[in-house]
mmCIF file with all atom_site columns, C-alpha atoms in Angstrom:
data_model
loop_
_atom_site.group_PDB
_atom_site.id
_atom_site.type_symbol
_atom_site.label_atom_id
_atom_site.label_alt_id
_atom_site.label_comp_id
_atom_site.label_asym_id
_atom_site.label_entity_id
_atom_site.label_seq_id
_atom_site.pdbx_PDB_ins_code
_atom_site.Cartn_x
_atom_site.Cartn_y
_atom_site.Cartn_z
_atom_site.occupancy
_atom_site.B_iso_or_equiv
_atom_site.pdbx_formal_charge
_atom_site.auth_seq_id
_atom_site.auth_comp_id
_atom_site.auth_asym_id
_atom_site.auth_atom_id
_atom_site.pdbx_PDB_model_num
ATOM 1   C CA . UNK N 1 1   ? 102.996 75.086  204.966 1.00 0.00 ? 1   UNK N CA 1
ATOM 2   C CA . UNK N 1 2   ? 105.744 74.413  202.250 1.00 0.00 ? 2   UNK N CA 1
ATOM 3   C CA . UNK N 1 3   ? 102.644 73.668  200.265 1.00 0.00 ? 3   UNK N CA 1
ATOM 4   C CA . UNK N 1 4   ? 100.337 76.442  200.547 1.00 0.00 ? 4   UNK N CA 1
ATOM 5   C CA . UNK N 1 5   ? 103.433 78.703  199.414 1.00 0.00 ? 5   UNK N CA 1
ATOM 6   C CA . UNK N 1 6   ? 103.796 76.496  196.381 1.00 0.00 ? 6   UNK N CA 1
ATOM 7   C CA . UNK N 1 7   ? 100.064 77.218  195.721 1.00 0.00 ? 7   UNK N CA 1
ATOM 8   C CA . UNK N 1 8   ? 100.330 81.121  195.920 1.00 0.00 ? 8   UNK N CA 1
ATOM 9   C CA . UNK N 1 9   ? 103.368 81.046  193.722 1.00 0.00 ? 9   UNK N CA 1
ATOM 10  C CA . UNK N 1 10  ? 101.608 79.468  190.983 1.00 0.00 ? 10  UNK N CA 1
ATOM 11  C CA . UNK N 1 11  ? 98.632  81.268  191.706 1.00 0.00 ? 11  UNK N CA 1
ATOM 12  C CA . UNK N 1 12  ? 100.835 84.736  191.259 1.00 0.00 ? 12  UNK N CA 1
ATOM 13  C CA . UNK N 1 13  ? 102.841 83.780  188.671 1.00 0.00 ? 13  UNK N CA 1
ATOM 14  C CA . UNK N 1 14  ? 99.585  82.726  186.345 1.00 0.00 ? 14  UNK N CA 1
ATOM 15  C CA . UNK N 1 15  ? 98.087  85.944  187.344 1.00 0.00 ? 15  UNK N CA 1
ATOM 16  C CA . UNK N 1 16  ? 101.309 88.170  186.743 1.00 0.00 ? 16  UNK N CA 1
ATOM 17  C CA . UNK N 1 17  ? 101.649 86.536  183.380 1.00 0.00 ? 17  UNK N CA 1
ATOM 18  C CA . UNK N 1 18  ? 98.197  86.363  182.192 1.00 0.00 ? 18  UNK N CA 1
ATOM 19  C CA . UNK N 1 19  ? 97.625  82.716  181.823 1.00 0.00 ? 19  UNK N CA 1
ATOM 20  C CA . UNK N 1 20  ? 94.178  81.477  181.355 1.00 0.00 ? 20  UNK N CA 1
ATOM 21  C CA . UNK N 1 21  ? 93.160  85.268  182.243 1.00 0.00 ? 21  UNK N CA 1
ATOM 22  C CA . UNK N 1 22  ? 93.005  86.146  178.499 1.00 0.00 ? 22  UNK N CA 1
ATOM 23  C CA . UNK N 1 23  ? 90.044  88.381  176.894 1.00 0.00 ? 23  UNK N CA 1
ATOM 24  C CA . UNK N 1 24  ? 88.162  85.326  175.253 1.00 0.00 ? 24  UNK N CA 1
ATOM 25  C CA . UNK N 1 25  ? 86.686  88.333  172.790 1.00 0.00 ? 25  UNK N CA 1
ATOM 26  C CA . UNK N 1 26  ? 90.374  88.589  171.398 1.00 0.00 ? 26  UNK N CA 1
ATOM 27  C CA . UNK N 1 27  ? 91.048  84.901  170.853 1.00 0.00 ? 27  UNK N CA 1
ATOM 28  C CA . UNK N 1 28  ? 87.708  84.965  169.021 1.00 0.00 ? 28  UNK N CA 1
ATOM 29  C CA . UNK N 1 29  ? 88.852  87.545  166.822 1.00 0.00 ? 29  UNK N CA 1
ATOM 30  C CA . UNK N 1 30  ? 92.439  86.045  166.133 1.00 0.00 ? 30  UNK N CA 1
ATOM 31  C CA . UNK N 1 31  ? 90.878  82.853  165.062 1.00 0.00 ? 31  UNK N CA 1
ATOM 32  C CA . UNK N 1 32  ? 87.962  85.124  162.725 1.00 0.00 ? 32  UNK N CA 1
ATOM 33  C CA . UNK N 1 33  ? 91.255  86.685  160.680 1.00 0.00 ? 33  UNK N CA 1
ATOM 34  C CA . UNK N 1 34  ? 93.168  83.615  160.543 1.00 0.00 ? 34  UNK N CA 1
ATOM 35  C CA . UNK N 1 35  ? 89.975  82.126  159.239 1.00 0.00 ? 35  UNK N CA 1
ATOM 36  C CA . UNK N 1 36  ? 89.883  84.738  156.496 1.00 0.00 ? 36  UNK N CA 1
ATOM 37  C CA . UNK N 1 37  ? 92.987  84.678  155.417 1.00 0.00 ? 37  UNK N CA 1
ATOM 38  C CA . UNK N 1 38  ? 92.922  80.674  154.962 1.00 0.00 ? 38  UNK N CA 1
ATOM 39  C CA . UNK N 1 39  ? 89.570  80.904  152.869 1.00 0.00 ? 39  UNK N CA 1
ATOM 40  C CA . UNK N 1 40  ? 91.530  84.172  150.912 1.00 0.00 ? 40  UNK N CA 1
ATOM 41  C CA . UNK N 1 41  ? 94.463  82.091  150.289 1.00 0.00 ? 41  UNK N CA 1
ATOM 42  C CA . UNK N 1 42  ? 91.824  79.504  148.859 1.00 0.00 ? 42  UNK N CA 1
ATOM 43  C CA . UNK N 1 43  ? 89.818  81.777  147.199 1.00 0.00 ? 43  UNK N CA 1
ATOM 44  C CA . UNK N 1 44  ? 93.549  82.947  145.465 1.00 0.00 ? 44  UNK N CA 1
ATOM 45  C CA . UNK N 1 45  ? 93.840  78.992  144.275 1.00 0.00 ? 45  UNK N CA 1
ATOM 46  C CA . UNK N 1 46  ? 90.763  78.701  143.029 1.00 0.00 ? 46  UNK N CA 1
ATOM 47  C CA . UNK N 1 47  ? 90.722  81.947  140.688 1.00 0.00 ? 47  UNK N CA 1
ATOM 48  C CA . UNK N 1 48  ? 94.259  81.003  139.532 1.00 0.00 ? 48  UNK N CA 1
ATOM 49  C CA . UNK N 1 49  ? 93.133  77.380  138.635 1.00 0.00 ? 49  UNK N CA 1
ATOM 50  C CA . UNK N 1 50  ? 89.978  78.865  137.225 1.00 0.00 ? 50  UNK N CA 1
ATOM 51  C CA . UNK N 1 51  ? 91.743  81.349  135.188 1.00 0.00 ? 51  UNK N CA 1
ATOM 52  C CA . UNK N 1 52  ? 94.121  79.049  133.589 1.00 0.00 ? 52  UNK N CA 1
ATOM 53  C CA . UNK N 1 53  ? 91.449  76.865  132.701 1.00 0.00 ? 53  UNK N CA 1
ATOM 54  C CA . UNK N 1 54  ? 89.049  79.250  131.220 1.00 0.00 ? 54  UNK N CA 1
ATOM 55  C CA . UNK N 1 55  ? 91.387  82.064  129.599 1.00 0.00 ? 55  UNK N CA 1
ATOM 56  C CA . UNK N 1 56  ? 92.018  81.839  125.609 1.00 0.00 ? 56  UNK N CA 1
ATOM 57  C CA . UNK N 1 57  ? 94.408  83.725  123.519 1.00 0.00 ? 57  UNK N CA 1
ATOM 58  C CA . UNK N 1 58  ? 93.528  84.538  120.182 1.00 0.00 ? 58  UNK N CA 1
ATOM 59  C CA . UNK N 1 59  ? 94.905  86.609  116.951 1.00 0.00 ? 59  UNK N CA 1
ATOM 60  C CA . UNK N 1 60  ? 92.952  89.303  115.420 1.00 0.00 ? 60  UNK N CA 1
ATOM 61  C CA . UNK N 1 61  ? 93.718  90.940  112.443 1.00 0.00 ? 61  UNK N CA 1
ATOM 62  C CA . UNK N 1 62  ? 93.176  92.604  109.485 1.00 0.00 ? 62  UNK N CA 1
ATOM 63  C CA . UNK N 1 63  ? 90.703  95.848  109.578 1.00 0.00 ? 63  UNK N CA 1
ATOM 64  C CA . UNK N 1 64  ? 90.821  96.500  113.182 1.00 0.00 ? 64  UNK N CA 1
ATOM 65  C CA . UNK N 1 65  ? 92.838  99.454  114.832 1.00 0.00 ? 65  UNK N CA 1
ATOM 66  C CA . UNK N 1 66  ? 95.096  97.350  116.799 1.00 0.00 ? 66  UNK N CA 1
ATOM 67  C CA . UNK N 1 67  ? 96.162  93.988  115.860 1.00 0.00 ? 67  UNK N CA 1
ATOM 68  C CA . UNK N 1 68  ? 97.565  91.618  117.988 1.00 0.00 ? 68  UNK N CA 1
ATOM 69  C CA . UNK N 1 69  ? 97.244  88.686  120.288 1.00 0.00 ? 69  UNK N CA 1
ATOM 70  C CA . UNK N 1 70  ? 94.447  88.989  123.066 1.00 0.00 ? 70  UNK N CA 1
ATOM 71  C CA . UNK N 1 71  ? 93.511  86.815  126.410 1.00 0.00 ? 71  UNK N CA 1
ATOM 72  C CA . UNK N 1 72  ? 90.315  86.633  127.203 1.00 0.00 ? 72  UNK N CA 1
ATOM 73  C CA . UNK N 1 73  ? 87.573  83.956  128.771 1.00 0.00 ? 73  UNK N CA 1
ATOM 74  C CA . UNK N 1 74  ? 87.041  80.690  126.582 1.00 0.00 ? 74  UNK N CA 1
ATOM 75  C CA . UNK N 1 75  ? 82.848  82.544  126.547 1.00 0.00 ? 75  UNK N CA 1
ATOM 76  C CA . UNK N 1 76  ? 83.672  85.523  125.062 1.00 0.00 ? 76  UNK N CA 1
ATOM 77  C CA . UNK N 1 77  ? 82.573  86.161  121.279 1.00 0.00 ? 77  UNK N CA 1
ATOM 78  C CA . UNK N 1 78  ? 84.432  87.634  118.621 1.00 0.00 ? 78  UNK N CA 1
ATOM 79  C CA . UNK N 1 79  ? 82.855  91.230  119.236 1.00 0.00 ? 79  UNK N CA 1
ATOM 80  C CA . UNK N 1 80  ? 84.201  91.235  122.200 1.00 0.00 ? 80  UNK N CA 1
ATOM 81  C CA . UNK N 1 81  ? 87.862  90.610  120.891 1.00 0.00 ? 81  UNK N CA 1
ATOM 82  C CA . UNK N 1 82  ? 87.059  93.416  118.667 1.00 0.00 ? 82  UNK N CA 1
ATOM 83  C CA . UNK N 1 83  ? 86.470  96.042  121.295 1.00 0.00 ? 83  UNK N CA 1
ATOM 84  C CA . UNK N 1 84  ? 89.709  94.846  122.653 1.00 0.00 ? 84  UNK N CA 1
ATOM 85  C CA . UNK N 1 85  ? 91.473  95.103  119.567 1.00 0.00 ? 85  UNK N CA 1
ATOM 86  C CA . UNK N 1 86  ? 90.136  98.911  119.557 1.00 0.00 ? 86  UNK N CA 1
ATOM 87  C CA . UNK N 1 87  ? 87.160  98.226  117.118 1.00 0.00 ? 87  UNK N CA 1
ATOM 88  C CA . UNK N 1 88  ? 87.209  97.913  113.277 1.00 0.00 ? 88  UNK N CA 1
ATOM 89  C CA . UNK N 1 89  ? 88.982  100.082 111.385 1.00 0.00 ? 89  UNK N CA 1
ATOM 90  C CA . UNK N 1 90  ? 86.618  102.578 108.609 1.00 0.00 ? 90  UNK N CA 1
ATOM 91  C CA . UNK N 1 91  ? 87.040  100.288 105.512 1.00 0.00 ? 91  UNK N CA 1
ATOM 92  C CA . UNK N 1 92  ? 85.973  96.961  107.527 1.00 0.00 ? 92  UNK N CA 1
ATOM 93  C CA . UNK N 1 93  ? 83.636  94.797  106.304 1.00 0.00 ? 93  UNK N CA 1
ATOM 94  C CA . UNK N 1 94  ? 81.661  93.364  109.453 1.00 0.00 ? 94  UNK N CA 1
ATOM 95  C CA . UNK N 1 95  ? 78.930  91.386  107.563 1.00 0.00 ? 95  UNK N CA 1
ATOM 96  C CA . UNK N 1 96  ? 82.330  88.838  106.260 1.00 0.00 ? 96  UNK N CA 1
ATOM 97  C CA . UNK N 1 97  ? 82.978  87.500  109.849 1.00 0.00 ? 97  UNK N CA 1
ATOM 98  C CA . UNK N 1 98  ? 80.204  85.957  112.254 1.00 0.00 ? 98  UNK N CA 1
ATOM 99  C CA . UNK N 1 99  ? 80.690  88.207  115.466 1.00 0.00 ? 99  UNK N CA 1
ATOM 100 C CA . UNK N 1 100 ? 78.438  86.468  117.390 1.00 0.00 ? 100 UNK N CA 1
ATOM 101 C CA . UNK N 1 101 ? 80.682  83.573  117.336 1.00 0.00 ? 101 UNK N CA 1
ATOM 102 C CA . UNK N 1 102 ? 82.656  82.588  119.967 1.00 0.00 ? 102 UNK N CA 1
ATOM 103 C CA . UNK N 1 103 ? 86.014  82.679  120.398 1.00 0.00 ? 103 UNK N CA 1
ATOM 104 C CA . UNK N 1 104 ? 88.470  79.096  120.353 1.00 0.00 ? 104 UNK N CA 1
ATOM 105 C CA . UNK N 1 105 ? 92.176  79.212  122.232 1.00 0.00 ? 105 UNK N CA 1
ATOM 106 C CA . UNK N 1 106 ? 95.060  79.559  119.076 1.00 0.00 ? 106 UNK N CA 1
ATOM 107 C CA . UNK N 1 107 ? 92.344  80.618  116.497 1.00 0.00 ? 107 UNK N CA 1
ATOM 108 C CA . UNK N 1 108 ? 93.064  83.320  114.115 1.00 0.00 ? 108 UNK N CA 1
ATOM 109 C CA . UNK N 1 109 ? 90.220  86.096  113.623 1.00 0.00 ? 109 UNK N CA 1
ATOM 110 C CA . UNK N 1 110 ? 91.118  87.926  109.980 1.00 0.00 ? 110 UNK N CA 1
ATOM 111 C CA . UNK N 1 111 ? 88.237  90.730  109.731 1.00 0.00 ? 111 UNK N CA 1
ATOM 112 C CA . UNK N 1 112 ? 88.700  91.814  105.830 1.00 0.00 ? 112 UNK N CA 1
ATOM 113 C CA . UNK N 1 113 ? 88.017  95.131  104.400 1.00 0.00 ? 113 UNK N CA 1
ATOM 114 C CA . UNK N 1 114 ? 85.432  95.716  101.878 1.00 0.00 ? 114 UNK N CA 1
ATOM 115 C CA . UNK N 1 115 ? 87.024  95.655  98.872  1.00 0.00 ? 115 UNK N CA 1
ATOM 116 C CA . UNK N 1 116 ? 89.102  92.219  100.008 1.00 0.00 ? 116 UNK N CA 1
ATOM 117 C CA . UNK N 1 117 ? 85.402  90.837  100.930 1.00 0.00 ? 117 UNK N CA 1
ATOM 118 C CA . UNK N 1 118 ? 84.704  91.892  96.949  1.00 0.00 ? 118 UNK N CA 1
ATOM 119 C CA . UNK N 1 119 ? 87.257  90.433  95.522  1.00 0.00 ? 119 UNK N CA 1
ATOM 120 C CA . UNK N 1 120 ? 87.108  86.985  97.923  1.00 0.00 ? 120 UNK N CA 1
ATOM 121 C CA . UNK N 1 121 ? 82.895  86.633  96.410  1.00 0.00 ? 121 UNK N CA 1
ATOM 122 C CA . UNK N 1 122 ? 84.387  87.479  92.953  1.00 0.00 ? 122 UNK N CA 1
ATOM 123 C CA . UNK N 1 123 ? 87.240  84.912  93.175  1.00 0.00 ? 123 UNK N CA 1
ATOM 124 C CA . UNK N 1 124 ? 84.372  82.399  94.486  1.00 0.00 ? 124 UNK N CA 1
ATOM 125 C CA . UNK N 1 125 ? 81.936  83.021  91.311  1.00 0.00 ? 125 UNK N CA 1
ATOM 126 C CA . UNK N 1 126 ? 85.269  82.278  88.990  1.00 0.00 ? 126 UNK N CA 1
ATOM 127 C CA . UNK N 1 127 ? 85.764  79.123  90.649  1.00 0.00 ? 127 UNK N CA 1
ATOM 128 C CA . UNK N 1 128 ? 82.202  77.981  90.667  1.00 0.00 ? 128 UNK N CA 1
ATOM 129 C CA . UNK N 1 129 ? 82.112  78.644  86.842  1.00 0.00 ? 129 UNK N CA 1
ATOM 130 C CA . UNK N 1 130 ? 85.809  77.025  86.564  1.00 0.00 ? 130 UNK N CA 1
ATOM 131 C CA . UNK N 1 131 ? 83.935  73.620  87.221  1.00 0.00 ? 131 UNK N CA 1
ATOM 132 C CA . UNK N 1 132 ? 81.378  73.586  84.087  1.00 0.00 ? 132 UNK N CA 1
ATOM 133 C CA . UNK N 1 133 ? 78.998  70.675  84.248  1.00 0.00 ? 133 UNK N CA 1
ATOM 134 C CA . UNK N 1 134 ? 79.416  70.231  80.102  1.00 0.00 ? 134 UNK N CA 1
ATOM 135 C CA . UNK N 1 135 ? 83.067  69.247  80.898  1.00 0.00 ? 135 UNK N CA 1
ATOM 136 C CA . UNK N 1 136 ? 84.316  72.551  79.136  1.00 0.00 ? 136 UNK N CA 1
ATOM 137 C CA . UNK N 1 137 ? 87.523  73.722  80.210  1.00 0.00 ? 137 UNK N CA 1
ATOM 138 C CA . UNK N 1 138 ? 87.907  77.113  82.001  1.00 0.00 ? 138 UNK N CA 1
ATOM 139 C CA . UNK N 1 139 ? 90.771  78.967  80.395  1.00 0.00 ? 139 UNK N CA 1
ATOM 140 C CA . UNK N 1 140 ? 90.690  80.966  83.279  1.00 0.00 ? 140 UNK N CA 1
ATOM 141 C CA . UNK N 1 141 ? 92.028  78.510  85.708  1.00 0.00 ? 141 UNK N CA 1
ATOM 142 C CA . UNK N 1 142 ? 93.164  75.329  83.664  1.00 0.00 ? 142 UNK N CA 1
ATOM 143 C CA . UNK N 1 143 ? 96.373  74.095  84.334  1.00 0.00 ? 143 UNK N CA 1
ATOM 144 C CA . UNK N 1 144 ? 98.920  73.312  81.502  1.00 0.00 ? 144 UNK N CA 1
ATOM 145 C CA . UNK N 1 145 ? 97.895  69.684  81.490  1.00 0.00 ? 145 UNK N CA 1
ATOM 146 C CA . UNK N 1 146 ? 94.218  70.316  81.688  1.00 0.00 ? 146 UNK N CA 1
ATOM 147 C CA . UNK N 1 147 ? 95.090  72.537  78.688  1.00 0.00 ? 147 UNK N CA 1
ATOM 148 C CA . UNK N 1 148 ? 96.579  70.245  76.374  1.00 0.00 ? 148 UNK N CA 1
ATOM 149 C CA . UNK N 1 149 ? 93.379  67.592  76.879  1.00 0.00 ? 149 UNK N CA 1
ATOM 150 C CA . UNK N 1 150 ? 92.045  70.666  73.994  1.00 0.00 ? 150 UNK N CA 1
ATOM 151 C CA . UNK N 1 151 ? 92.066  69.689  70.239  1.00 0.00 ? 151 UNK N CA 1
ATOM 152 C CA . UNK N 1 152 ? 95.325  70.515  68.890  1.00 0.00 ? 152 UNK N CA 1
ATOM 153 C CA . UNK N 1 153 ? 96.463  72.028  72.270  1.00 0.00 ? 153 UNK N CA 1
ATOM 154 C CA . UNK N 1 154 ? 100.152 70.836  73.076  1.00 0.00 ? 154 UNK N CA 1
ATOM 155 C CA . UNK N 1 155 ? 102.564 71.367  75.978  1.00 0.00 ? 155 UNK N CA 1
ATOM 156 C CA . UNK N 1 156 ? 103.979 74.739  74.322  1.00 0.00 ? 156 UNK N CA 1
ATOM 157 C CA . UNK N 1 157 ? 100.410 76.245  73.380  1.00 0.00 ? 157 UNK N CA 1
ATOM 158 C CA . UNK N 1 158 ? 99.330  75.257  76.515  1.00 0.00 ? 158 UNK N CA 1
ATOM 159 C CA . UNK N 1 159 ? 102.135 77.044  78.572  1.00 0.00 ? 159 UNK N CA 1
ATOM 160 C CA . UNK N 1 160 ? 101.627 79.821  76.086  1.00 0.00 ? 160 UNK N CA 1
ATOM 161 C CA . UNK N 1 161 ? 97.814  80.344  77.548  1.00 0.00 ? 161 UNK N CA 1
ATOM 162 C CA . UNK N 1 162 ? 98.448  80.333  81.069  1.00 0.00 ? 162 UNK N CA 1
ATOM 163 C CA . UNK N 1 163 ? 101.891 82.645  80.364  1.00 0.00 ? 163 UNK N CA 1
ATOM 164 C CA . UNK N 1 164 ? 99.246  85.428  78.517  1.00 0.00 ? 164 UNK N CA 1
ATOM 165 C CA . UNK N 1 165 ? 96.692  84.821  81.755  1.00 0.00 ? 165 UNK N CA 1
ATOM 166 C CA . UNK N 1 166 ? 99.520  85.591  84.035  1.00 0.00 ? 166 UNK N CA 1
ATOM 167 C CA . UNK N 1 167 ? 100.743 88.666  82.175  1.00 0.00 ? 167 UNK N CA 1
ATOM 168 C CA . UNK N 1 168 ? 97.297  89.899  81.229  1.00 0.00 ? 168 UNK N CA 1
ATOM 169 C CA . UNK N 1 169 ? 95.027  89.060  83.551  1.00 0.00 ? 169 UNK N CA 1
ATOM 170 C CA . UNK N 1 170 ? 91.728  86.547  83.473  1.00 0.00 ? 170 UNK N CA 1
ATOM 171 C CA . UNK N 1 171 ? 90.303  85.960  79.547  1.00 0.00 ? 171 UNK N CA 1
ATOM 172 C CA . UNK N 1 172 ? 87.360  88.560  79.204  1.00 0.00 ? 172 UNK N CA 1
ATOM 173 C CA . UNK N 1 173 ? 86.151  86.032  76.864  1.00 0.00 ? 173 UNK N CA 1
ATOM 174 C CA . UNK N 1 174 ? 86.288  82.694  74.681  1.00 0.00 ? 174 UNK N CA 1
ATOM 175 C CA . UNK N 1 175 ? 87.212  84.777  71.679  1.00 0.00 ? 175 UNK N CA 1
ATOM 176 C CA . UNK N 1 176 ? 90.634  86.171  73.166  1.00 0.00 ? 176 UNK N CA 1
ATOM 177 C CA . UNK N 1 177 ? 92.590  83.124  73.510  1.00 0.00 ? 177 UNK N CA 1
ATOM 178 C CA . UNK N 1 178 ? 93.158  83.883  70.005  1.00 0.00 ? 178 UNK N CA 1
ATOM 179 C CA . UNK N 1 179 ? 95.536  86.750  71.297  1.00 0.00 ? 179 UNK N CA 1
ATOM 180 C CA . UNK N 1 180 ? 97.950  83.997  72.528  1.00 0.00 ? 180 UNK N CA 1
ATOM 181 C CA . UNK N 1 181 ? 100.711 83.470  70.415  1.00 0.00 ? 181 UNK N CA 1
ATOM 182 C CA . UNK N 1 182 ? 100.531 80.379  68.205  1.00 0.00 ? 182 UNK N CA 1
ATOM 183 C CA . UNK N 1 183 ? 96.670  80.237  68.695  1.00 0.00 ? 183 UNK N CA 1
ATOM 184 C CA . UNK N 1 184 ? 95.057  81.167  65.567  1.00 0.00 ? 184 UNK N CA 1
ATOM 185 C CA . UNK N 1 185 ? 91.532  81.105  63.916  1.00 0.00 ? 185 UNK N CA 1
ATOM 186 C CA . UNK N 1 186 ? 91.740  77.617  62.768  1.00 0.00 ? 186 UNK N CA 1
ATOM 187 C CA . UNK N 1 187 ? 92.904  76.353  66.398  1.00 0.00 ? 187 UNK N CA 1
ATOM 188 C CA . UNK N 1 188 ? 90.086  78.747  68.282  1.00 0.00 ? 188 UNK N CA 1
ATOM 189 C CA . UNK N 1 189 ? 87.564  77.074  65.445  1.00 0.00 ? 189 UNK N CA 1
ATOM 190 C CA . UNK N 1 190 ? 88.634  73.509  66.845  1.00 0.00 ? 190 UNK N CA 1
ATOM 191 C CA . UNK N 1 191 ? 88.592  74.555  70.197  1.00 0.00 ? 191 UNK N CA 1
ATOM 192 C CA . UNK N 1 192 ? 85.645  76.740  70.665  1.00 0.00 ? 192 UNK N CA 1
ATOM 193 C CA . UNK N 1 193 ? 83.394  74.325  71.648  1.00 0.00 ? 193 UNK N CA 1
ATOM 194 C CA . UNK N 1 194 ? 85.829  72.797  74.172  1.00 0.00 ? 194 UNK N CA 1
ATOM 195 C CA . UNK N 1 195 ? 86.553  76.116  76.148  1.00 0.00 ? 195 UNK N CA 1
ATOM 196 C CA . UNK N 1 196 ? 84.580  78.592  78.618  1.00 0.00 ? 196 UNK N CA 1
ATOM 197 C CA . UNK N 1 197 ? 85.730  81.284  80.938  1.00 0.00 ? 197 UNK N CA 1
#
C-alpha cells in the first residue's frame, strides 16, 4: 500500500512539473539557435582572422583629392586605392603610375602631376647624357673632383663651375662655361674637347 502511494506521488509530481512531458518540437528548436549562434560565433573568428591576414594599409599621395593612409584587401590594385582616396585630382598624370598594379602592405603610392611627370623624363634625359660614352665630362652634373680631372681645371675653378650651375641654372651649352669667373678663352680652348652638357 505504502508503495503504490509512493508511485502516484512521483507519478504527480513529474506530471505537475513537466518532467519528461516536454514539447520535443521546442527542444528541437533550442538546440537549432544554439547551433547558430556557435557556427556565428565561428563564422565571427574566422572573418576576424581572415581580415587581419588579408587587409593592407597603404599611403597615397600626391595628385589625388584626399591623401592619406587607406586599408584595404592585400588583392586590391592601385585604382582601387584611388577611388578611395576620392580619385585624381585635374592636373594628375595617370599614364606615370601602373594602376593595374596591385597594392603591397607599408608601400607608398605618389601619383605625380603632369608637369612633375615632365620634369622627372627631363631630369632622366640629363642624366643619360651626363654618362657620355667618349669619357667627356658633363658640366651639368660633374662634381668638383670630376671637374678638376679637366686640363687646367683646379679645386677653385672647379668650385667656381658648379657655384655658376647652382646660381644659374644647367649650362645651355659648351660655350658658356666661359661665363664662369676665372674661365677664359684660352682655358675653354684646352677644355673644349674634354666637356659636354
Amino acid at each position: 500500500m505504502k508503495r503504490g502511494i509512493v508511485y502516484m506521488a512521483c507519478a504527480a509530481f513529474l506530471i505537475f512539473h513537466g518532467c519528461g512531458t516536454a514539447d520535443p518540437d521546442v527542444i528541437l528548436k533550442q538546440d537549432i539557435s544554439v547551433q547558430e549562434e556557435v557556427s556565428a560565433d565561428e563564422e565571427t573568428e574566422a572573418d576576424l582572422e581572415t581580415e587581419g591576414a588579408d587587409t593592407v594599409c597603404v599611403y597615397i599621395c600626391g595628385a589625388v583629392e584626399a591623401p592619406g593612409v587607406y586599408e584595404l584587401s592585400s588583392a586590391d590594385r592601385i585604382y582601387r586605392l584611388v577611388e578611395m582616396a576620392g580619385g585624381l585630382t585635374q592636373d594628375a598624370d595617370a599614364r606615370s603610375v601602373n594602376l593595374a598594379q596591385t597594392v603591397e602592405d607599408g608601400e607608398m603610392i605618389y601619383i605625380p602631376t603632369v608637369d612633375e611627370a615632365a620634369e622627372e623624363v627631363g631630369t632622366a634625359e640629363t642624366e643619360i647624357s651626363a654618362s657620355p660614352d667618349d669619357g667627356r665630362v658633363n658640366i651639368n652634373t660633374a662634381s668638383v673632383a670630376e671637374l678638376t680631372s679637366l686640363s687646367g681645371i683646379g679645386d677653385a675653378k672647379a668650385a667656381a663651375i658648379v657655384a655658376y650651375r647652382d646660381e644659374h641654372g644647367a649650362f645651355q651649352s659648351v660655350e658658356e662655361i666661359m661665363q664662369v669667373s676665372g674661365i677664359a678663352q684660352a682655358t675653354y680652348d684646352r677644355i673644349k674637347d674634354e666637356i659636354t652638357i
